Amino acid sequence: MIDTHTHLYAEEFDEDRKQVIQKAIDKGITQFYLPAIDSESHGKMLQLEAEYPDRIFSMMGLHPCYVKPETWEKELEIVKNFLDERDFPAIGEIGIDLYWDKSTLDIQVKAFEQQIDWAIEKDLPIVIHTRESFDETFEVLERKKHPKLRGIFHCFSGNLEQAKHAVNLNFILGIGGVVTFKNGKIDQFLNEIPLNKIVLETDSPYLAPVPHRGKRNESAYLDLVAGKLVNIYGQDFSEIDRITTENAKRIFNY
């Protein structure tokens, strides 16, 4: 299995990071993809990648919650410099978040659009963060439509119509712990989305699946997400593992 979205460099893992990674490897997780947040966390993220060069891969991008009026343009310069210096499997996580701060919508959109332009220019997938912002996110994606524009809707928690819209725009859905929540609702329609449009993720340390909900999430819990997909799609575990792994390798081209 591949964890397509995990913040292994987060401070929540400072006490036992190596053990957490080994535990996941023992569970059959072969690769881990780390989304970038902002320049303050780049150092820890890239250091972790250097320690596990065959397993851990860093993305590059500016998270919408860190698009701040006083720093966002400088932060984007840093992102651009990294993208010009070396290869990354994706630009992410980027997008629009209106849960925490609606006042920055205009600059969030500008930052999102700029990073989409770089993704198209460099022929890279994007990993989208969208929270209470599906309409605004789709507006940007429709405006920026391009044959090379593709990627993952990370931590997908929308409805069936939004899922189909994302797929029609050449995106696949990142499915994590939310699929195990009673109030998550995506388990009620996910089988209407082809399995070749799904990748697995944890978003650890956040959004731990049942029965660990409310506690620190780990990549080792990815099997609980895959196990839920066994029920939803009526496929055995090895088939869920195989198809979602192929999907992840295809999207990241790694």
PDB file of C-alpha atoms in Angstrom:
ATOM      1  CA  MET A   1       0.000   0.000   0.000  1.00  0.00           C
ATOM      2  CA  ILE A   2       1.000   3.615  -0.536  1.00  0.00           C
ATOM      3  CA  ASP A   3       0.123   6.402   1.908  1.00  0.00           C
ATOM      4  CA  THR A   4      -0.364   9.241  -0.567  1.00  0.00           C
ATOM      5  CA  HIS A   5      -0.693  11.936   2.109  1.00  0.00           C
ATOM      6  CA  THR A   6       1.002  11.921   5.496  1.00  0.00           C
ATOM      7  CA  HIS A   7       2.628  14.648   7.611  1.00  0.00           C
ATOM      8  CA  LEU A   8       5.297  12.387   9.117  1.00  0.00           C
ATOM      9  CA  TYR A   9       7.474  15.416   9.810  1.00  0.00           C
ATOM     10  CA  ALA A  10       4.835  16.910  12.155  1.00  0.00           C
ATOM     11  CA  GLU A  11       5.788  17.519  15.783  1.00  0.00           C
ATOM     12  CA  GLU A  12       3.258  14.882  16.882  1.00  0.00           C
ATOM     13  CA  PHE A  13       5.820  12.283  15.725  1.00  0.00           C
ATOM     14  CA  ASP A  14       8.918  13.870  17.287  1.00  0.00           C
ATOM     15  CA  GLU A  15       9.087  11.286  20.100  1.00  0.00           C
ATOM     16  CA  ASP A  16       8.747   8.100  18.030  1.00  0.00           C
ATOM     17  CA  ARG A  17       8.981   8.932  14.306  1.00  0.00           C
ATOM     18  CA  LYS A  18      11.300   6.041  13.385  1.00  0.00           C
ATOM     19  CA  GLN A  19       9.098   3.520  15.192  1.00  0.00           C
ATOM     20  CA  VAL A  20       5.965   4.902  13.522  1.00  0.00           C
ATOM     21  CA  ILE A  21       7.565   4.545  10.078  1.00  0.00           C
ATOM     22  CA  GLN A  22       8.811   1.030  10.816  1.00  0.00           C
ATOM     23  CA  LYS A  23       5.404  -0.010  12.142  1.00  0.00           C
ATOM     24  CA  ALA A  24       3.839   1.135   8.878  1.00  0.00           C
ATOM     25  CA  ILE A  25       6.470  -0.648   6.785  1.00  0.00           C
ATOM     26  CA  ASP A  26       5.793  -3.824   8.770  1.00  0.00           C
ATOM     27  CA  LYS A  27       2.095  -3.412   7.901  1.00  0.00           C
ATOM     28  CA  GLY A  28       2.933  -3.358   4.187  1.00  0.00           C
ATOM     29  CA  ILE A  29       3.156   0.385   3.484  1.00  0.00           C
ATOM     30  CA  THR A  30       5.838   0.680   0.806  1.00  0.00           C
ATOM     31  CA  GLN A  31       5.872   4.443   0.143  1.00  0.00           C
ATOM     32  CA  PHE A  32       4.894   7.645   1.912  1.00  0.00           C
ATOM     33  CA  TYR A  33       4.165  10.996   0.216  1.00  0.00           C
ATOM     34  CA  LEU A  34       4.640  14.127   2.305  1.00  0.00           C
ATOM     35  CA  PRO A  35       2.682  17.286   1.441  1.00  0.00           C
ATOM     36  CA  ALA A  36       4.425  20.616   1.960  1.00  0.00           C
ATOM     37  CA  ILE A  37       2.822  23.223   4.228  1.00  0.00           C
ATOM     38  CA  ASP A  38       5.073  26.299   4.288  1.00  0.00           C
ATOM     39  CA  SER A  39       8.764  27.182   4.471  1.00  0.00           C
ATOM     40  CA  GLU A  40       8.976  26.631   8.244  1.00  0.00           C
ATOM     41  CA  SER A  41       8.404  22.901   7.795  1.00  0.00           C
ATOM     42  CA  HIS A  42      10.446  22.342   4.618  1.00  0.00           C
ATOM     43  CA  GLY A  43      13.623  21.509   6.539  1.00  0.00           C
ATOM     44  CA  LYS A  44      12.099  18.685   8.596  1.00  0.00           C
ATOM     45  CA  MET A  45      10.204  17.335   5.596  1.00  0.00           C
ATOM     46  CA  LEU A  46      13.214  17.230   3.273  1.00  0.00           C
ATOM     47  CA  GLN A  47      15.450  15.787   5.993  1.00  0.00           C
ATOM     48  CA  LEU A  48      13.024  12.917   6.489  1.00  0.00           C
ATOM     49  CA  GLU A  49      12.965  12.291   2.748  1.00  0.00           C
ATOM     50  CA  ALA A  50      16.782  12.175   2.740  1.00  0.00           C
ATOM     51  CA  GLU A  51      16.759   9.569   5.520  1.00  0.00           C
ATOM     52  CA  TYR A  52      14.384   7.267   3.585  1.00  0.00           C
ATOM     53  CA  PRO A  53      15.140   8.031  -0.081  1.00  0.00           C
ATOM     54  CA  ASP A  54      13.444   4.885  -1.430  1.00  0.00           C
ATOM     55  CA  ARG A  55      10.289   5.219   0.639  1.00  0.00           C
ATOM     56  CA  ILE A  56       9.552   8.857   1.474  1.00  0.00           C
ATOM     57  CA  PHE A  57       8.873  11.512  -1.151  1.00  0.00           C
ATOM     58  CA  SER A  58       8.272  15.211  -0.528  1.00  0.00           C
ATOM     59  CA  MET A  59       5.856  17.378  -2.459  1.00  0.00           C
ATOM     60  CA  MET A  60       6.308  21.139  -2.748  1.00  0.00           C
ATOM     61  CA  GLY A  61       3.667  23.830  -2.391  1.00  0.00           C
ATOM     62  CA  LEU A  62       1.991  26.385  -0.117  1.00  0.00           C
ATOM     63  CA  HIS A  63      -0.967  25.154   1.973  1.00  0.00           C
ATOM     64  CA  PRO A  64      -3.977  27.519   1.737  1.00  0.00           C
ATOM     65  CA  CYS A  65      -4.111  27.984   5.527  1.00  0.00           C
ATOM     66  CA  TYR A  66      -0.611  29.483   5.318  1.00  0.00           C
ATOM     67  CA  VAL A  67      -1.473  31.982   2.587  1.00  0.00           C
ATOM     68  CA  LYS A  68      -1.105  35.104   4.746  1.00  0.00           C
ATOM     69  CA  PRO A  69      -1.290  38.718   3.481  1.00  0.00           C
ATOM     70  CA  GLU A  70       2.182  39.608   4.761  1.00  0.00           C
ATOM     71  CA  THR A  71       4.064  36.480   3.601  1.00  0.00           C
ATOM     72  CA  TRP A  72       2.294  34.609   0.791  1.00  0.00           C
ATOM     73  CA  GLU A  73       4.241  36.136  -2.109  1.00  0.00           C
ATOM     74  CA  LYS A  74       7.578  35.418  -0.423  1.00  0.00           C
ATOM     75  CA  GLU A  75       6.414  31.876   0.385  1.00  0.00           C
ATOM     76  CA  LEU A  76       5.516  31.305  -3.264  1.00  0.00           C
ATOM     77  CA  GLU A  77       8.980  32.489  -4.316  1.00  0.00           C
ATOM     78  CA  ILE A  78      10.472  29.815  -2.051  1.00  0.00           C
ATOM     79  CA  VAL A  79       8.180  27.171  -3.594  1.00  0.00           C
ATOM     80  CA  LYS A  80       9.171  28.254  -7.107  1.00  0.00           C
ATOM     81  CA  ASN A  81      12.881  28.111  -6.260  1.00  0.00           C
ATOM     82  CA  PHE A  82      12.519  24.548  -4.998  1.00  0.00           C
ATOM     83  CA  LEU A  83      10.529  23.506  -8.073  1.00  0.00           C
ATOM     84  CA  ASP A  84      13.268  24.905 -10.305  1.00  0.00           C
ATOM     85  CA  GLU A  85      16.068  23.278  -8.288  1.00  0.00           C
ATOM     86  CA  ARG A  86      14.955  19.637  -8.141  1.00  0.00           C
ATOM     87  CA  ASP A  87      12.253  17.139  -9.038  1.00  0.00           C
ATOM     88  CA  PHE A  88       9.131  16.582  -6.954  1.00  0.00           C
ATOM     89  CA  PRO A  89       6.337  14.049  -7.512  1.00  0.00           C
ATOM     90  CA  ALA A  90       3.610  16.701  -7.097  1.00  0.00           C
ATOM     91  CA  ILE A  91       2.776  20.279  -6.173  1.00  0.00           C
ATOM     92  CA  GLY A  92       0.836  20.177  -2.929  1.00  0.00           C
ATOM     93  CA  GLU A  93      -0.899  20.554  -0.779  1.00  0.00           C
ATOM     94  CA  ILE A  94      -2.533  23.568  -2.385  1.00  0.00           C
ATOM     95  CA  GLY A  95      -6.085  24.814  -2.724  1.00  0.00           C
ATOM     96  CA  ILE A  96      -8.693  26.794  -0.820  1.00  0.00           C
ATOM     97  CA  ASP A  97      -9.727  26.577   2.851  1.00  0.00           C
ATOM     98  CA  LEU A  98     -12.692  28.657   4.010  1.00  0.00           C
ATOM     99  CA  TYR A  99     -13.130  26.848   7.312  1.00  0.00           C
ATOM    100  CA  TRP A 100     -10.473  28.786   9.214  1.00  0.00           C
ATOM    101  CA  ASP A 101     -10.335  32.134   7.416  1.00  0.00           C
ATOM    102  CA  LYS A 102     -12.685  33.475   4.731  1.00  0.00           C
ATOM    103  CA  SER A 103     -10.978  36.874   4.647  1.00  0.00           C
ATOM    104  CA  THR A 104      -8.006  35.589   2.641  1.00  0.00           C
ATOM    105  CA  LEU A 105     -10.065  34.035  -0.170  1.00  0.00           C
ATOM    106  CA  ASP A 106      -8.754  36.422  -2.828  1.00  0.00           C
ATOM    107  CA  ILE A 107      -5.077  35.686  -2.117  1.00  0.00           C
ATOM    108  CA  GLN A 108      -5.787  31.985  -1.593  1.00  0.00           C
ATOM    109  CA  VAL A 109      -7.209  31.909  -5.134  1.00  0.00           C
ATOM    110  CA  LYS A 110      -4.173  33.786  -6.495  1.00  0.00           C
ATOM    111  CA  ALA A 111      -1.749  31.407  -4.778  1.00  0.00           C
ATOM    112  CA  PHE A 112      -3.751  28.395  -5.986  1.00  0.00           C
ATOM    113  CA  GLU A 113      -3.801  29.641  -9.571  1.00  0.00           C
ATOM    114  CA  GLN A 114      -0.093  30.434  -9.576  1.00  0.00           C
ATOM    115  CA  GLN A 115       0.792  26.960  -8.337  1.00  0.00           C
ATOM    116  CA  ILE A 116      -1.541  25.373 -10.901  1.00  0.00           C
ATOM    117  CA  ASP A 117       0.318  27.309 -13.609  1.00  0.00           C
ATOM    118  CA  TRP A 118       3.634  25.890 -12.369  1.00  0.00           C
ATOM    119  CA  ALA A 119       2.178  22.376 -12.302  1.00  0.00           C
ATOM    120  CA  ILE A 120       1.047  22.678 -15.915  1.00  0.00           C
ATOM    121  CA  GLU A 121       4.374  24.184 -16.935  1.00  0.00           C
ATOM    122  CA  LYS A 122       6.318  21.362 -15.227  1.00  0.00           C
ATOM    123  CA  ASP A 123       3.789  18.632 -16.100  1.00  0.00           C
ATOM    124  CA  LEU A 124       3.208  17.713 -12.435  1.00  0.00           C
ATOM    125  CA  PRO A 125       0.032  16.594 -10.641  1.00  0.00           C
ATOM    126  CA  ILE A 126      -1.398  18.797  -7.908  1.00  0.00           C
ATOM    127  CA  VAL A 127      -2.694  17.660  -4.527  1.00  0.00           C
ATOM    128  CA  ILE A 128      -5.711  19.749  -3.561  1.00  0.00           C
ATOM    129  CA  HIS A 129      -6.803  20.775  -0.077  1.00  0.00           C
ATOM    130  CA  THR A 130     -10.429  21.884  -0.120  1.00  0.00           C
ATOM    131  CA  ARG A 131     -12.390  22.634   3.027  1.00  0.00           C
ATOM    132  CA  GLU A 132     -15.822  24.271   2.855  1.00  0.00           C
ATOM    133  CA  SER A 133     -14.723  25.474  -0.579  1.00  0.00           C
ATOM    134  CA  PHE A 134     -15.766  22.984  -3.264  1.00  0.00           C
ATOM    135  CA  ASP A 135     -17.551  25.632  -5.358  1.00  0.00           C
ATOM    136  CA  GLU A 136     -14.605  28.027  -5.236  1.00  0.00           C
ATOM    137  CA  THR A 137     -12.121  25.215  -5.954  1.00  0.00           C
ATOM    138  CA  PHE A 138     -14.078  23.949  -8.957  1.00  0.00           C
ATOM    139  CA  GLU A 139     -14.354  27.535 -10.275  1.00  0.00           C
ATOM    140  CA  VAL A 140     -10.564  27.796 -10.332  1.00  0.00           C
ATOM    141  CA  LEU A 141     -10.111  24.350 -11.904  1.00  0.00           C
ATOM    142  CA  GLU A 142     -12.666  25.095 -14.637  1.00  0.00           C
ATOM    143  CA  ARG A 143     -10.921  28.383 -15.358  1.00  0.00           C
ATOM    144  CA  LYS A 144      -7.516  26.700 -15.510  1.00  0.00           C
ATOM    145  CA  LYS A 145      -8.614  23.632 -17.498  1.00  0.00           C
ATOM    146  CA  HIS A 146      -5.695  22.104 -19.364  1.00  0.00           C
ATOM    147  CA  PRO A 147      -4.788  18.628 -20.680  1.00  0.00           C
ATOM    148  CA  LYS A 148      -1.903  18.474 -18.184  1.00  0.00           C
ATOM    149  CA  LEU A 149      -3.975  19.574 -15.180  1.00  0.00           C
ATOM    150  CA  ARG A 150      -4.528  16.520 -12.990  1.00  0.00           C
ATOM    151  CA  GLY A 151      -4.008  15.289  -9.450  1.00  0.00           C
ATOM    152  CA  ILE A 152      -5.688  14.243  -6.216  1.00  0.00           C
ATOM    153  CA  PHE A 153      -8.538  15.734  -4.212  1.00  0.00           C
ATOM    154  CA  HIS A 154      -6.876  15.035  -0.857  1.00  0.00           C
ATOM    155  CA  CYS A 155      -9.075  13.867   2.019  1.00  0.00           C
ATOM    156  CA  PHE A 156     -12.179  13.865  -0.146  1.00  0.00           C
ATOM    157  CA  SER A 157     -15.273  14.495   1.961  1.00  0.00           C
ATOM    158  CA  GLY A 158     -17.751  15.898  -0.564  1.00  0.00           C
ATOM    159  CA  ASN A 159     -20.934  14.453  -2.037  1.00  0.00           C
ATOM    160  CA  LEU A 160     -21.458  12.213  -5.082  1.00  0.00           C
ATOM    161  CA  GLU A 161     -21.984  15.141  -7.443  1.00  0.00           C
ATOM    162  CA  GLN A 162     -18.722  16.744  -6.285  1.00  0.00           C
ATOM    163  CA  ALA A 163     -16.898  13.414  -6.570  1.00  0.00           C
ATOM    164  CA  LYS A 164     -18.078  13.003 -10.167  1.00  0.00           C
ATOM    165  CA  HIS A 165     -17.134  16.614 -10.954  1.00  0.00           C
ATOM    166  CA  ALA A 166     -13.612  16.025  -9.636  1.00  0.00           C
ATOM    167  CA  VAL A 167     -13.234  12.832 -11.675  1.00  0.00           C
ATOM    168  CA  ASN A 168     -14.539  14.568 -14.805  1.00  0.00           C
ATOM    169  CA  LEU A 169     -11.832  17.209 -14.346  1.00  0.00           C
ATOM    170  CA  ASN A 170      -9.163  14.468 -14.502  1.00  0.00           C
ATOM    171  CA  PHE A 171      -8.688  14.164 -10.734  1.00  0.00           C
ATOM    172  CA  ILE A 172      -8.788  11.168  -8.452  1.00  0.00           C
ATOM    173  CA  LEU A 173     -10.009  11.022  -4.865  1.00  0.00           C
ATOM    174  CA  GLY A 174      -7.758  10.639  -1.816  1.00  0.00           C
ATOM    175  CA  ILE A 175      -9.693   8.478   0.649  1.00  0.00           C
ATOM    176  CA  GLY A 176      -8.700   8.389   4.307  1.00  0.00           C
ATOM    177  CA  GLY A 177     -10.161   7.982   7.776  1.00  0.00           C
ATOM    178  CA  VAL A 178     -13.345   9.922   6.975  1.00  0.00           C
ATOM    179  CA  VAL A 179     -14.622   6.889   5.032  1.00  0.00           C
ATOM    180  CA  THR A 180     -14.825   4.999   8.353  1.00  0.00           C
ATOM    181  CA  PHE A 181     -16.800   7.733  10.190  1.00  0.00           C
ATOM    182  CA  LYS A 182     -20.518   7.174  10.767  1.00  0.00           C
ATOM    183  CA  ASN A 183     -21.223  10.790   9.804  1.00  0.00           C
ATOM    184  CA  GLY A 184     -18.653  10.834   6.982  1.00  0.00           C
ATOM    185  CA  LYS A 185     -21.301   9.813   4.421  1.00  0.00           C
ATOM    186  CA  ILE A 186     -18.872   9.170   1.558  1.00  0.00           C
ATOM    187  CA  ASP A 187     -19.147   5.411   2.194  1.00  0.00           C
ATOM    188  CA  GLN A 188     -22.776   5.648   1.022  1.00  0.00           C
ATOM    189  CA  PHE A 189     -21.896   6.530  -2.586  1.00  0.00           C
ATOM    190  CA  LEU A 190     -18.200   5.798  -3.090  1.00  0.00           C
ATOM    191  CA  ASN A 191     -18.904   2.554  -4.965  1.00  0.00           C
ATOM    192  CA  GLU A 192     -20.340   4.728  -7.759  1.00  0.00           C
ATOM    193  CA  ILE A 193     -16.811   6.068  -8.350  1.00  0.00           C
ATOM    194  CA  PRO A 194     -14.560   3.593 -10.204  1.00  0.00           C
ATOM    195  CA  LEU A 195     -11.832   2.084  -8.043  1.00  0.00           C
ATOM    196  CA  ASN A 196      -9.217   3.260 -10.554  1.00  0.00           C
ATOM    197  CA  LYS A 197     -10.102   6.808  -9.437  1.00  0.00           C
ATOM    198  CA  ILE A 198      -9.200   6.184  -5.779  1.00  0.00           C
ATOM    199  CA  VAL A 199      -5.957   6.402  -3.789  1.00  0.00           C
ATOM    200  CA  LEU A 200      -5.421   5.695  -0.091  1.00  0.00           C
ATOM    201  CA  GLU A 201      -4.151   8.237   2.423  1.00  0.00           C
ATOM    202  CA  THR A 202      -4.045   8.817   6.158  1.00  0.00           C
ATOM    203  CA  ASP A 203      -3.372  12.581   6.506  1.00  0.00           C
ATOM    204  CA  SER A 204      -1.640  11.479   9.712  1.00  0.00           C
ATOM    205  CA  PRO A 205      -1.412  12.688  12.427  1.00  0.00           C
ATOM    206  CA  TYR A 206      -4.950  13.931  11.670  1.00  0.00           C
ATOM    207  CA  LEU A 207      -8.280  12.172  10.996  1.00  0.00           C
ATOM    208  CA  ALA A 208      -7.521   8.759  12.451  1.00  0.00           C
ATOM    209  CA  PRO A 209      -9.925   6.069  11.250  1.00  0.00           C
ATOM    210  CA  VAL A 210     -12.306   4.189  13.527  1.00  0.00           C
ATOM    211  CA  PRO A 211     -11.530   2.683  16.066  1.00  0.00           C
ATOM    212  CA  HIS A 212      -8.728   5.230  16.658  1.00  0.00           C
ATOM    213  CA  ARG A 213     -10.858   8.303  15.911  1.00  0.00           C
ATOM    214  CA  GLY A 214      -9.832  11.279  18.038  1.00  0.00           C
ATOM    215  CA  LYS A 215      -6.322   9.920  18.629  1.00  0.00           C
ATOM    216  CA  ARG A 216      -3.102  10.470  16.698  1.00  0.00           C
ATOM    217  CA  ASN A 217      -3.326   8.972  13.227  1.00  0.00           C
ATOM    218  CA  GLU A 218      -0.490   6.883  11.744  1.00  0.00           C
ATOM    219  CA  SER A 219       0.359   5.480   8.336  1.00  0.00           C
ATOM    220  CA  ALA A 220       0.031   1.989   9.848  1.00  0.00           C
ATOM    221  CA  TYR A 221      -3.727   2.591  10.037  1.00  0.00           C
ATOM    222  CA  LEU A 222      -3.973   2.692   6.248  1.00  0.00           C
ATOM    223  CA  ASP A 223      -5.132  -0.927   6.330  1.00  0.00           C
ATOM    224  CA  LEU A 224      -8.288   0.204   8.163  1.00  0.00           C
ATOM    225  CA  VAL A 225      -9.096   2.540   5.277  1.00  0.00           C
ATOM    226  CA  ALA A 226      -8.407  -0.212   2.751  1.00  0.00           C
ATOM    227  CA  GLY A 227     -10.527  -2.584   4.843  1.00  0.00           C
ATOM    228  CA  LYS A 228     -13.488  -0.218   4.595  1.00  0.00           C
ATOM    229  CA  LEU A 229     -13.054  -0.132   0.798  1.00  0.00           C
ATOM    230  CA  VAL A 230     -13.227  -3.949   0.811  1.00  0.00           C
ATOM    231  CA  ASN A 231     -16.802  -3.616   2.117  1.00  0.00           C
ATOM    232  CA  ILE A 232     -17.736  -0.698  -0.139  1.00  0.00           C
ATOM    233  CA  TYR A 233     -16.453  -2.197  -3.396  1.00  0.00           C
ATOM    234  CA  GLY A 234     -16.952  -5.876  -2.626  1.00  0.00           C
ATOM    235  CA  GLN A 235     -13.349  -6.617  -3.624  1.00  0.00           C
ATOM    236  CA  ASP A 236     -10.855  -8.532  -1.534  1.00  0.00           C
ATOM    237  CA  PHE A 237      -8.101  -6.711   0.336  1.00  0.00           C
ATOM    238  CA  SER A 238      -5.299  -7.678  -2.054  1.00  0.00           C
ATOM    239  CA  GLU A 239      -7.255  -6.261  -4.985  1.00  0.00           C
ATOM    240  CA  ILE A 240      -7.920  -2.954  -3.183  1.00  0.00           C
ATOM    241  CA  ASP A 241      -4.210  -2.820  -2.331  1.00  0.00           C
ATOM    242  CA  ARG A 242      -3.117  -3.583  -5.905  1.00  0.00           C
ATOM    243  CA  ILE A 243      -5.433  -1.142  -7.674  1.00  0.00           C
ATOM    244  CA  THR A 244      -4.932   1.818  -5.324  1.00  0.00           C
ATOM    245  CA  THR A 245      -1.153   1.267  -5.368  1.00  0.00           C
ATOM    246  CA  GLU A 246      -1.149   1.281  -9.179  1.00  0.00           C
ATOM    247  CA  ASN A 247      -3.250   4.451  -9.139  1.00  0.00           C
ATOM    248  CA  ALA A 248      -0.795   6.202  -6.809  1.00  0.00           C
ATOM    249  CA  LYS A 249       2.223   5.179  -8.887  1.00  0.00           C
ATOM    250  CA  ARG A 250       0.501   6.397 -12.030  1.00  0.00           C
ATOM    251  CA  ILE A 251      -0.469   9.806 -10.625  1.00  0.00           C
ATOM    252  CA  PHE A 252       2.926  10.508  -9.042  1.00  0.00           C
ATOM    253  CA  ASN A 253       4.899   8.835 -11.852  1.00  0.00           C
ATOM    254  CA  TYR A 254       7.380   7.611  -9.196  1.00  0.00           C
TER     255      TYR A 254
END
